[in-house]
């Protein structure tokens, strides 16, 4: 087995001329220079009383029971705005919420408002990235009944469904999008497209169809 970094080292350091150009062009994200990995600062101690994903019920992984969500922020230009993305693990149903402030209070208020519009059986757990916007998770829990867990730093695979969905969202709203200039109607349109997309994991049904079939 060859390590990923060994491959990148060959492409960006050792390969020369047209070979280097051809190899870079074949990458999923062709960039002239190797992107630097930015290590997120540890949030331990700054986000007290949050439940780790290690404490999450084992049954969440099975996807047999609906109501378990993964969530994240898709941050916009200059970190002035964002989309909150919520994806239900069993049905792959996606909810997108546009916000123009990234503070924890705004995040908690918007997520609470949306979750309380769902049936109680769809409000079991939510697993979020370890960003500071989740600092008021307790407010979300007390007002919705959902249990909030936080993933480990730099571990996107722990929210793989959400990460894959974010990639689809980025096809409509690329990096650098200023969500202050995007309308709620634009966001709702993309949400509808994602939830109307047939999924192999759902026997080619759509998230909207299986959700409606289950809850009416």
Short mmCIF file of C-alpha atoms in Angstrom, two decimals:
data_model
loop_
_atom_site.label_atom_id
_atom_site.label_comp_id
_atom_site.label_asym_id
_atom_site.label_seq_id
_atom_site.Cartn_x
_atom_site.Cartn_y
_atom_site.Cartn_z
CA UNK A 1 0.00 0.00 0.00
CA UNK A 2 1.19 3.53 -0.82
CA UNK A 3 0.34 6.40 1.53
CA UNK A 4 -1.70 9.26 0.11
CA UNK A 5 0.97 11.80 1.00
CA UNK A 6 3.55 9.77 -0.94
CA UNK A 7 1.43 10.08 -4.06
CA UNK A 8 0.98 13.83 -3.59
CA UNK A 9 4.70 14.24 -2.96
CA UNK A 10 5.46 12.57 -6.28
CA UNK A 11 2.94 14.69 -8.17
CA UNK A 12 3.83 18.05 -6.67
CA UNK A 13 7.53 17.62 -5.92
CA UNK A 14 9.10 14.94 -8.09
CA UNK A 15 7.08 15.03 -11.32
CA UNK A 16 8.22 17.59 -13.86
CA UNK A 17 7.00 19.26 -17.06
CA UNK A 18 3.99 17.90 -18.93
CA UNK A 19 3.86 14.78 -16.73
CA UNK A 20 3.27 16.97 -13.68
CA UNK A 21 0.58 18.94 -15.53
CA UNK A 22 -1.16 15.75 -16.64
CA UNK A 23 -1.10 14.25 -13.15
CA UNK A 24 -2.47 17.42 -11.53
CA UNK A 25 -5.24 17.62 -14.16
CA UNK A 26 -6.32 14.07 -13.26
CA UNK A 27 -6.88 14.93 -9.60
CA UNK A 28 -10.42 15.41 -8.37
CA UNK A 29 -9.45 18.91 -7.22
CA UNK A 30 -6.69 20.00 -9.60
CA UNK A 31 -4.60 22.72 -7.94
CA UNK A 32 -1.24 24.08 -9.05
CA UNK A 33 0.10 23.88 -5.51
CA UNK A 34 -0.50 21.40 -2.71
CA UNK A 35 -2.99 22.88 -0.26
CA UNK A 36 -1.71 23.32 3.27
CA UNK A 37 -3.60 21.40 5.94
CA UNK A 38 -4.95 23.78 8.54
CA UNK A 39 -5.25 22.19 11.94
CA UNK A 40 -8.32 23.25 13.81
CA UNK A 41 -7.67 24.55 17.27
CA UNK A 42 -8.78 22.19 19.98
CA UNK A 43 -12.13 23.19 21.45
CA UNK A 44 -11.66 21.17 24.61
CA UNK A 45 -12.54 23.39 27.53
CA UNK A 46 -14.17 26.07 25.37
CA UNK A 47 -17.33 24.04 24.70
CA UNK A 48 -18.19 22.62 28.12
CA UNK A 49 -20.82 19.98 28.82
CA UNK A 50 -21.13 18.74 25.23
CA UNK A 51 -21.66 15.04 24.64
CA UNK A 52 -18.99 13.31 22.59
CA UNK A 53 -19.92 11.03 19.71
CA UNK A 54 -18.32 8.29 21.83
CA UNK A 55 -21.37 8.51 24.10
CA UNK A 56 -23.88 8.22 21.27
CA UNK A 57 -26.08 5.07 21.32
CA UNK A 58 -24.60 2.27 19.22
CA UNK A 59 -27.93 1.82 17.44
CA UNK A 60 -27.46 5.09 15.57
CA UNK A 61 -24.96 3.41 13.25
CA UNK A 62 -27.46 0.82 12.03
CA UNK A 63 -29.71 3.39 10.28
CA UNK A 64 -32.69 1.19 11.08
CA UNK A 65 -34.47 3.80 13.20
CA UNK A 66 -35.30 7.23 11.75
CA UNK A 67 -34.66 10.49 13.55
CA UNK A 68 -30.88 10.50 13.77
CA UNK A 69 -29.31 13.53 12.06
CA UNK A 70 -25.87 14.71 11.04
CA UNK A 71 -25.24 18.44 10.78
CA UNK A 72 -22.63 20.98 9.74
CA UNK A 73 -22.07 24.53 8.50
CA UNK A 74 -21.34 25.26 4.84
CA UNK A 75 -19.54 28.55 5.36
CA UNK A 76 -19.85 31.38 2.87
CA UNK A 77 -17.59 34.19 1.72
CA UNK A 78 -15.46 35.85 4.41
CA UNK A 79 -17.19 33.74 7.10
CA UNK A 80 -20.07 36.22 7.11
CA UNK A 81 -22.84 33.78 6.22
CA UNK A 82 -23.51 30.06 5.90
CA UNK A 83 -25.91 27.24 5.26
CA UNK A 84 -26.78 24.90 8.09
CA UNK A 85 -27.05 21.44 6.55
CA UNK A 86 -29.02 18.73 8.34
CA UNK A 87 -29.17 15.21 6.91
CA UNK A 88 -31.26 12.38 8.33
CA UNK A 89 -29.24 9.15 8.37
CA UNK A 90 -31.97 6.62 7.47
CA UNK A 91 -33.81 8.53 4.74
CA UNK A 92 -30.97 10.84 3.61
CA UNK A 93 -33.48 13.65 3.82
CA UNK A 94 -31.75 17.04 3.72
CA UNK A 95 -32.68 20.35 5.32
CA UNK A 96 -30.79 23.53 4.39
CA UNK A 97 -31.06 26.71 6.48
CA UNK A 98 -29.54 30.01 5.37
CA UNK A 99 -28.02 32.15 8.12
CA UNK A 100 -26.24 35.50 7.96
CA UNK A 101 -24.59 35.23 11.36
CA UNK A 102 -22.45 32.32 12.52
CA UNK A 103 -22.86 32.80 16.28
CA UNK A 104 -24.09 29.97 18.49
CA UNK A 105 -27.32 31.75 19.38
CA UNK A 106 -28.41 32.11 15.76
CA UNK A 107 -27.47 28.50 15.04
CA UNK A 108 -29.46 27.18 18.01
CA UNK A 109 -32.51 29.31 17.21
CA UNK A 110 -32.68 28.29 13.54
CA UNK A 111 -32.09 24.59 14.17
CA UNK A 112 -34.65 24.56 16.99
CA UNK A 113 -37.26 26.20 14.78
CA UNK A 114 -36.81 23.65 12.01
CA UNK A 115 -36.63 20.57 14.24
CA UNK A 116 -39.79 21.51 16.11
CA UNK A 117 -41.61 21.43 12.77
CA UNK A 118 -40.83 17.71 12.44
CA UNK A 119 -42.65 14.73 13.99
CA UNK A 120 -41.31 13.77 17.41
CA UNK A 121 -40.10 10.40 16.05
CA UNK A 122 -37.79 12.32 13.74
CA UNK A 123 -36.11 14.07 16.68
CA UNK A 124 -33.82 11.54 18.35
CA UNK A 125 -30.17 12.59 17.96
CA UNK A 126 -28.06 15.11 16.05
CA UNK A 127 -24.31 14.74 15.53
CA UNK A 128 -22.52 17.97 14.67
CA UNK A 129 -19.01 19.06 13.76
CA UNK A 130 -17.02 20.43 16.71
CA UNK A 131 -17.30 24.07 15.60
CA UNK A 132 -18.10 26.79 18.12
CA UNK A 133 -21.55 27.34 16.60
CA UNK A 134 -22.72 24.25 18.53
CA UNK A 135 -21.86 25.83 21.90
CA UNK A 136 -25.54 26.24 22.79
CA UNK A 137 -26.44 22.62 22.12
CA UNK A 138 -28.21 22.50 25.48
CA UNK A 139 -30.73 25.06 24.22
CA UNK A 140 -31.46 22.86 21.21
CA UNK A 141 -31.89 19.80 23.43
CA UNK A 142 -34.23 21.42 25.95
CA UNK A 143 -36.45 23.00 23.29
CA UNK A 144 -36.67 20.09 20.83
CA UNK A 145 -36.06 16.91 22.84
CA UNK A 146 -33.27 15.88 20.50
CA UNK A 147 -29.93 14.71 21.93
CA UNK A 148 -26.88 16.52 20.52
CA UNK A 149 -23.47 14.88 20.12
CA UNK A 150 -20.21 16.35 18.83
CA UNK A 151 -17.79 14.57 16.49
CA UNK A 152 -14.05 14.41 17.11
CA UNK A 153 -11.85 17.17 15.64
CA UNK A 154 -10.72 16.60 12.05
CA UNK A 155 -12.89 13.47 11.71
CA UNK A 156 -15.35 14.17 8.86
CA UNK A 157 -15.92 10.44 8.31
CA UNK A 158 -17.87 10.37 11.57
CA UNK A 159 -20.52 12.39 9.73
CA UNK A 160 -20.03 10.80 6.32
CA UNK A 161 -23.61 11.19 5.13
CA UNK A 162 -23.51 14.89 5.90
CA UNK A 163 -20.10 15.37 4.27
CA UNK A 164 -21.26 13.67 1.07
CA UNK A 165 -24.37 15.82 1.01
CA UNK A 166 -22.31 18.97 1.51
CA UNK A 167 -20.36 18.01 -1.61
CA UNK A 168 -23.61 17.93 -3.57
CA UNK A 169 -24.67 21.29 -2.14
CA UNK A 170 -21.35 22.80 -3.22
CA UNK A 171 -22.21 21.95 -6.83
CA UNK A 172 -24.92 24.60 -6.56
CA UNK A 173 -23.19 26.96 -4.11
CA UNK A 174 -19.41 26.78 -4.72
CA UNK A 175 -16.83 27.93 -2.20
CA UNK A 176 -16.81 31.70 -1.99
CA UNK A 177 -20.59 31.98 -2.27
CA UNK A 178 -21.96 34.89 -0.27
CA UNK A 179 -25.15 33.52 1.23
CA UNK A 180 -26.23 37.05 2.09
CA UNK A 181 -26.86 37.43 -1.64
CA UNK A 182 -28.68 34.10 -1.94
CA UNK A 183 -32.42 33.99 -1.33
CA UNK A 184 -34.28 31.50 0.85
CA UNK A 185 -36.13 30.48 -2.31
CA UNK A 186 -32.80 29.57 -3.94
CA UNK A 187 -31.89 27.42 -0.95
CA UNK A 188 -35.32 25.76 -0.88
CA UNK A 189 -34.97 24.91 -4.56
CA UNK A 190 -31.64 23.13 -4.00
CA UNK A 191 -33.08 21.33 -0.97
CA UNK A 192 -35.97 20.08 -3.10
CA UNK A 193 -33.61 18.88 -5.82
CA UNK A 194 -31.57 16.88 -3.31
CA UNK A 195 -34.64 15.33 -1.71
CA UNK A 196 -36.04 14.41 -5.13
CA UNK A 197 -32.85 12.62 -6.15
CA UNK A 198 -33.26 8.81 -6.36
CA UNK A 199 -30.81 6.98 -4.10
CA UNK A 200 -29.41 3.50 -4.59
CA UNK A 201 -29.40 3.02 -0.81
CA UNK A 202 -33.18 3.62 -0.85
CA UNK A 203 -33.81 1.14 -3.70
CA UNK A 204 -33.90 4.12 -6.07
CA UNK A 205 -36.66 5.88 -4.16
CA UNK A 206 -36.13 9.51 -3.20
CA UNK A 207 -35.67 10.84 0.35
CA UNK A 208 -38.95 12.73 0.04
CA UNK A 209 -40.82 9.60 -1.01
CA UNK A 210 -39.60 7.40 1.83
CA UNK A 211 -40.16 10.15 4.38
CA UNK A 212 -43.71 10.72 3.17
CA UNK A 213 -44.40 6.99 3.08
CA UNK A 214 -43.25 6.61 6.67
CA UNK A 215 -44.79 9.68 8.28
CA UNK A 216 -47.42 10.89 5.80
#
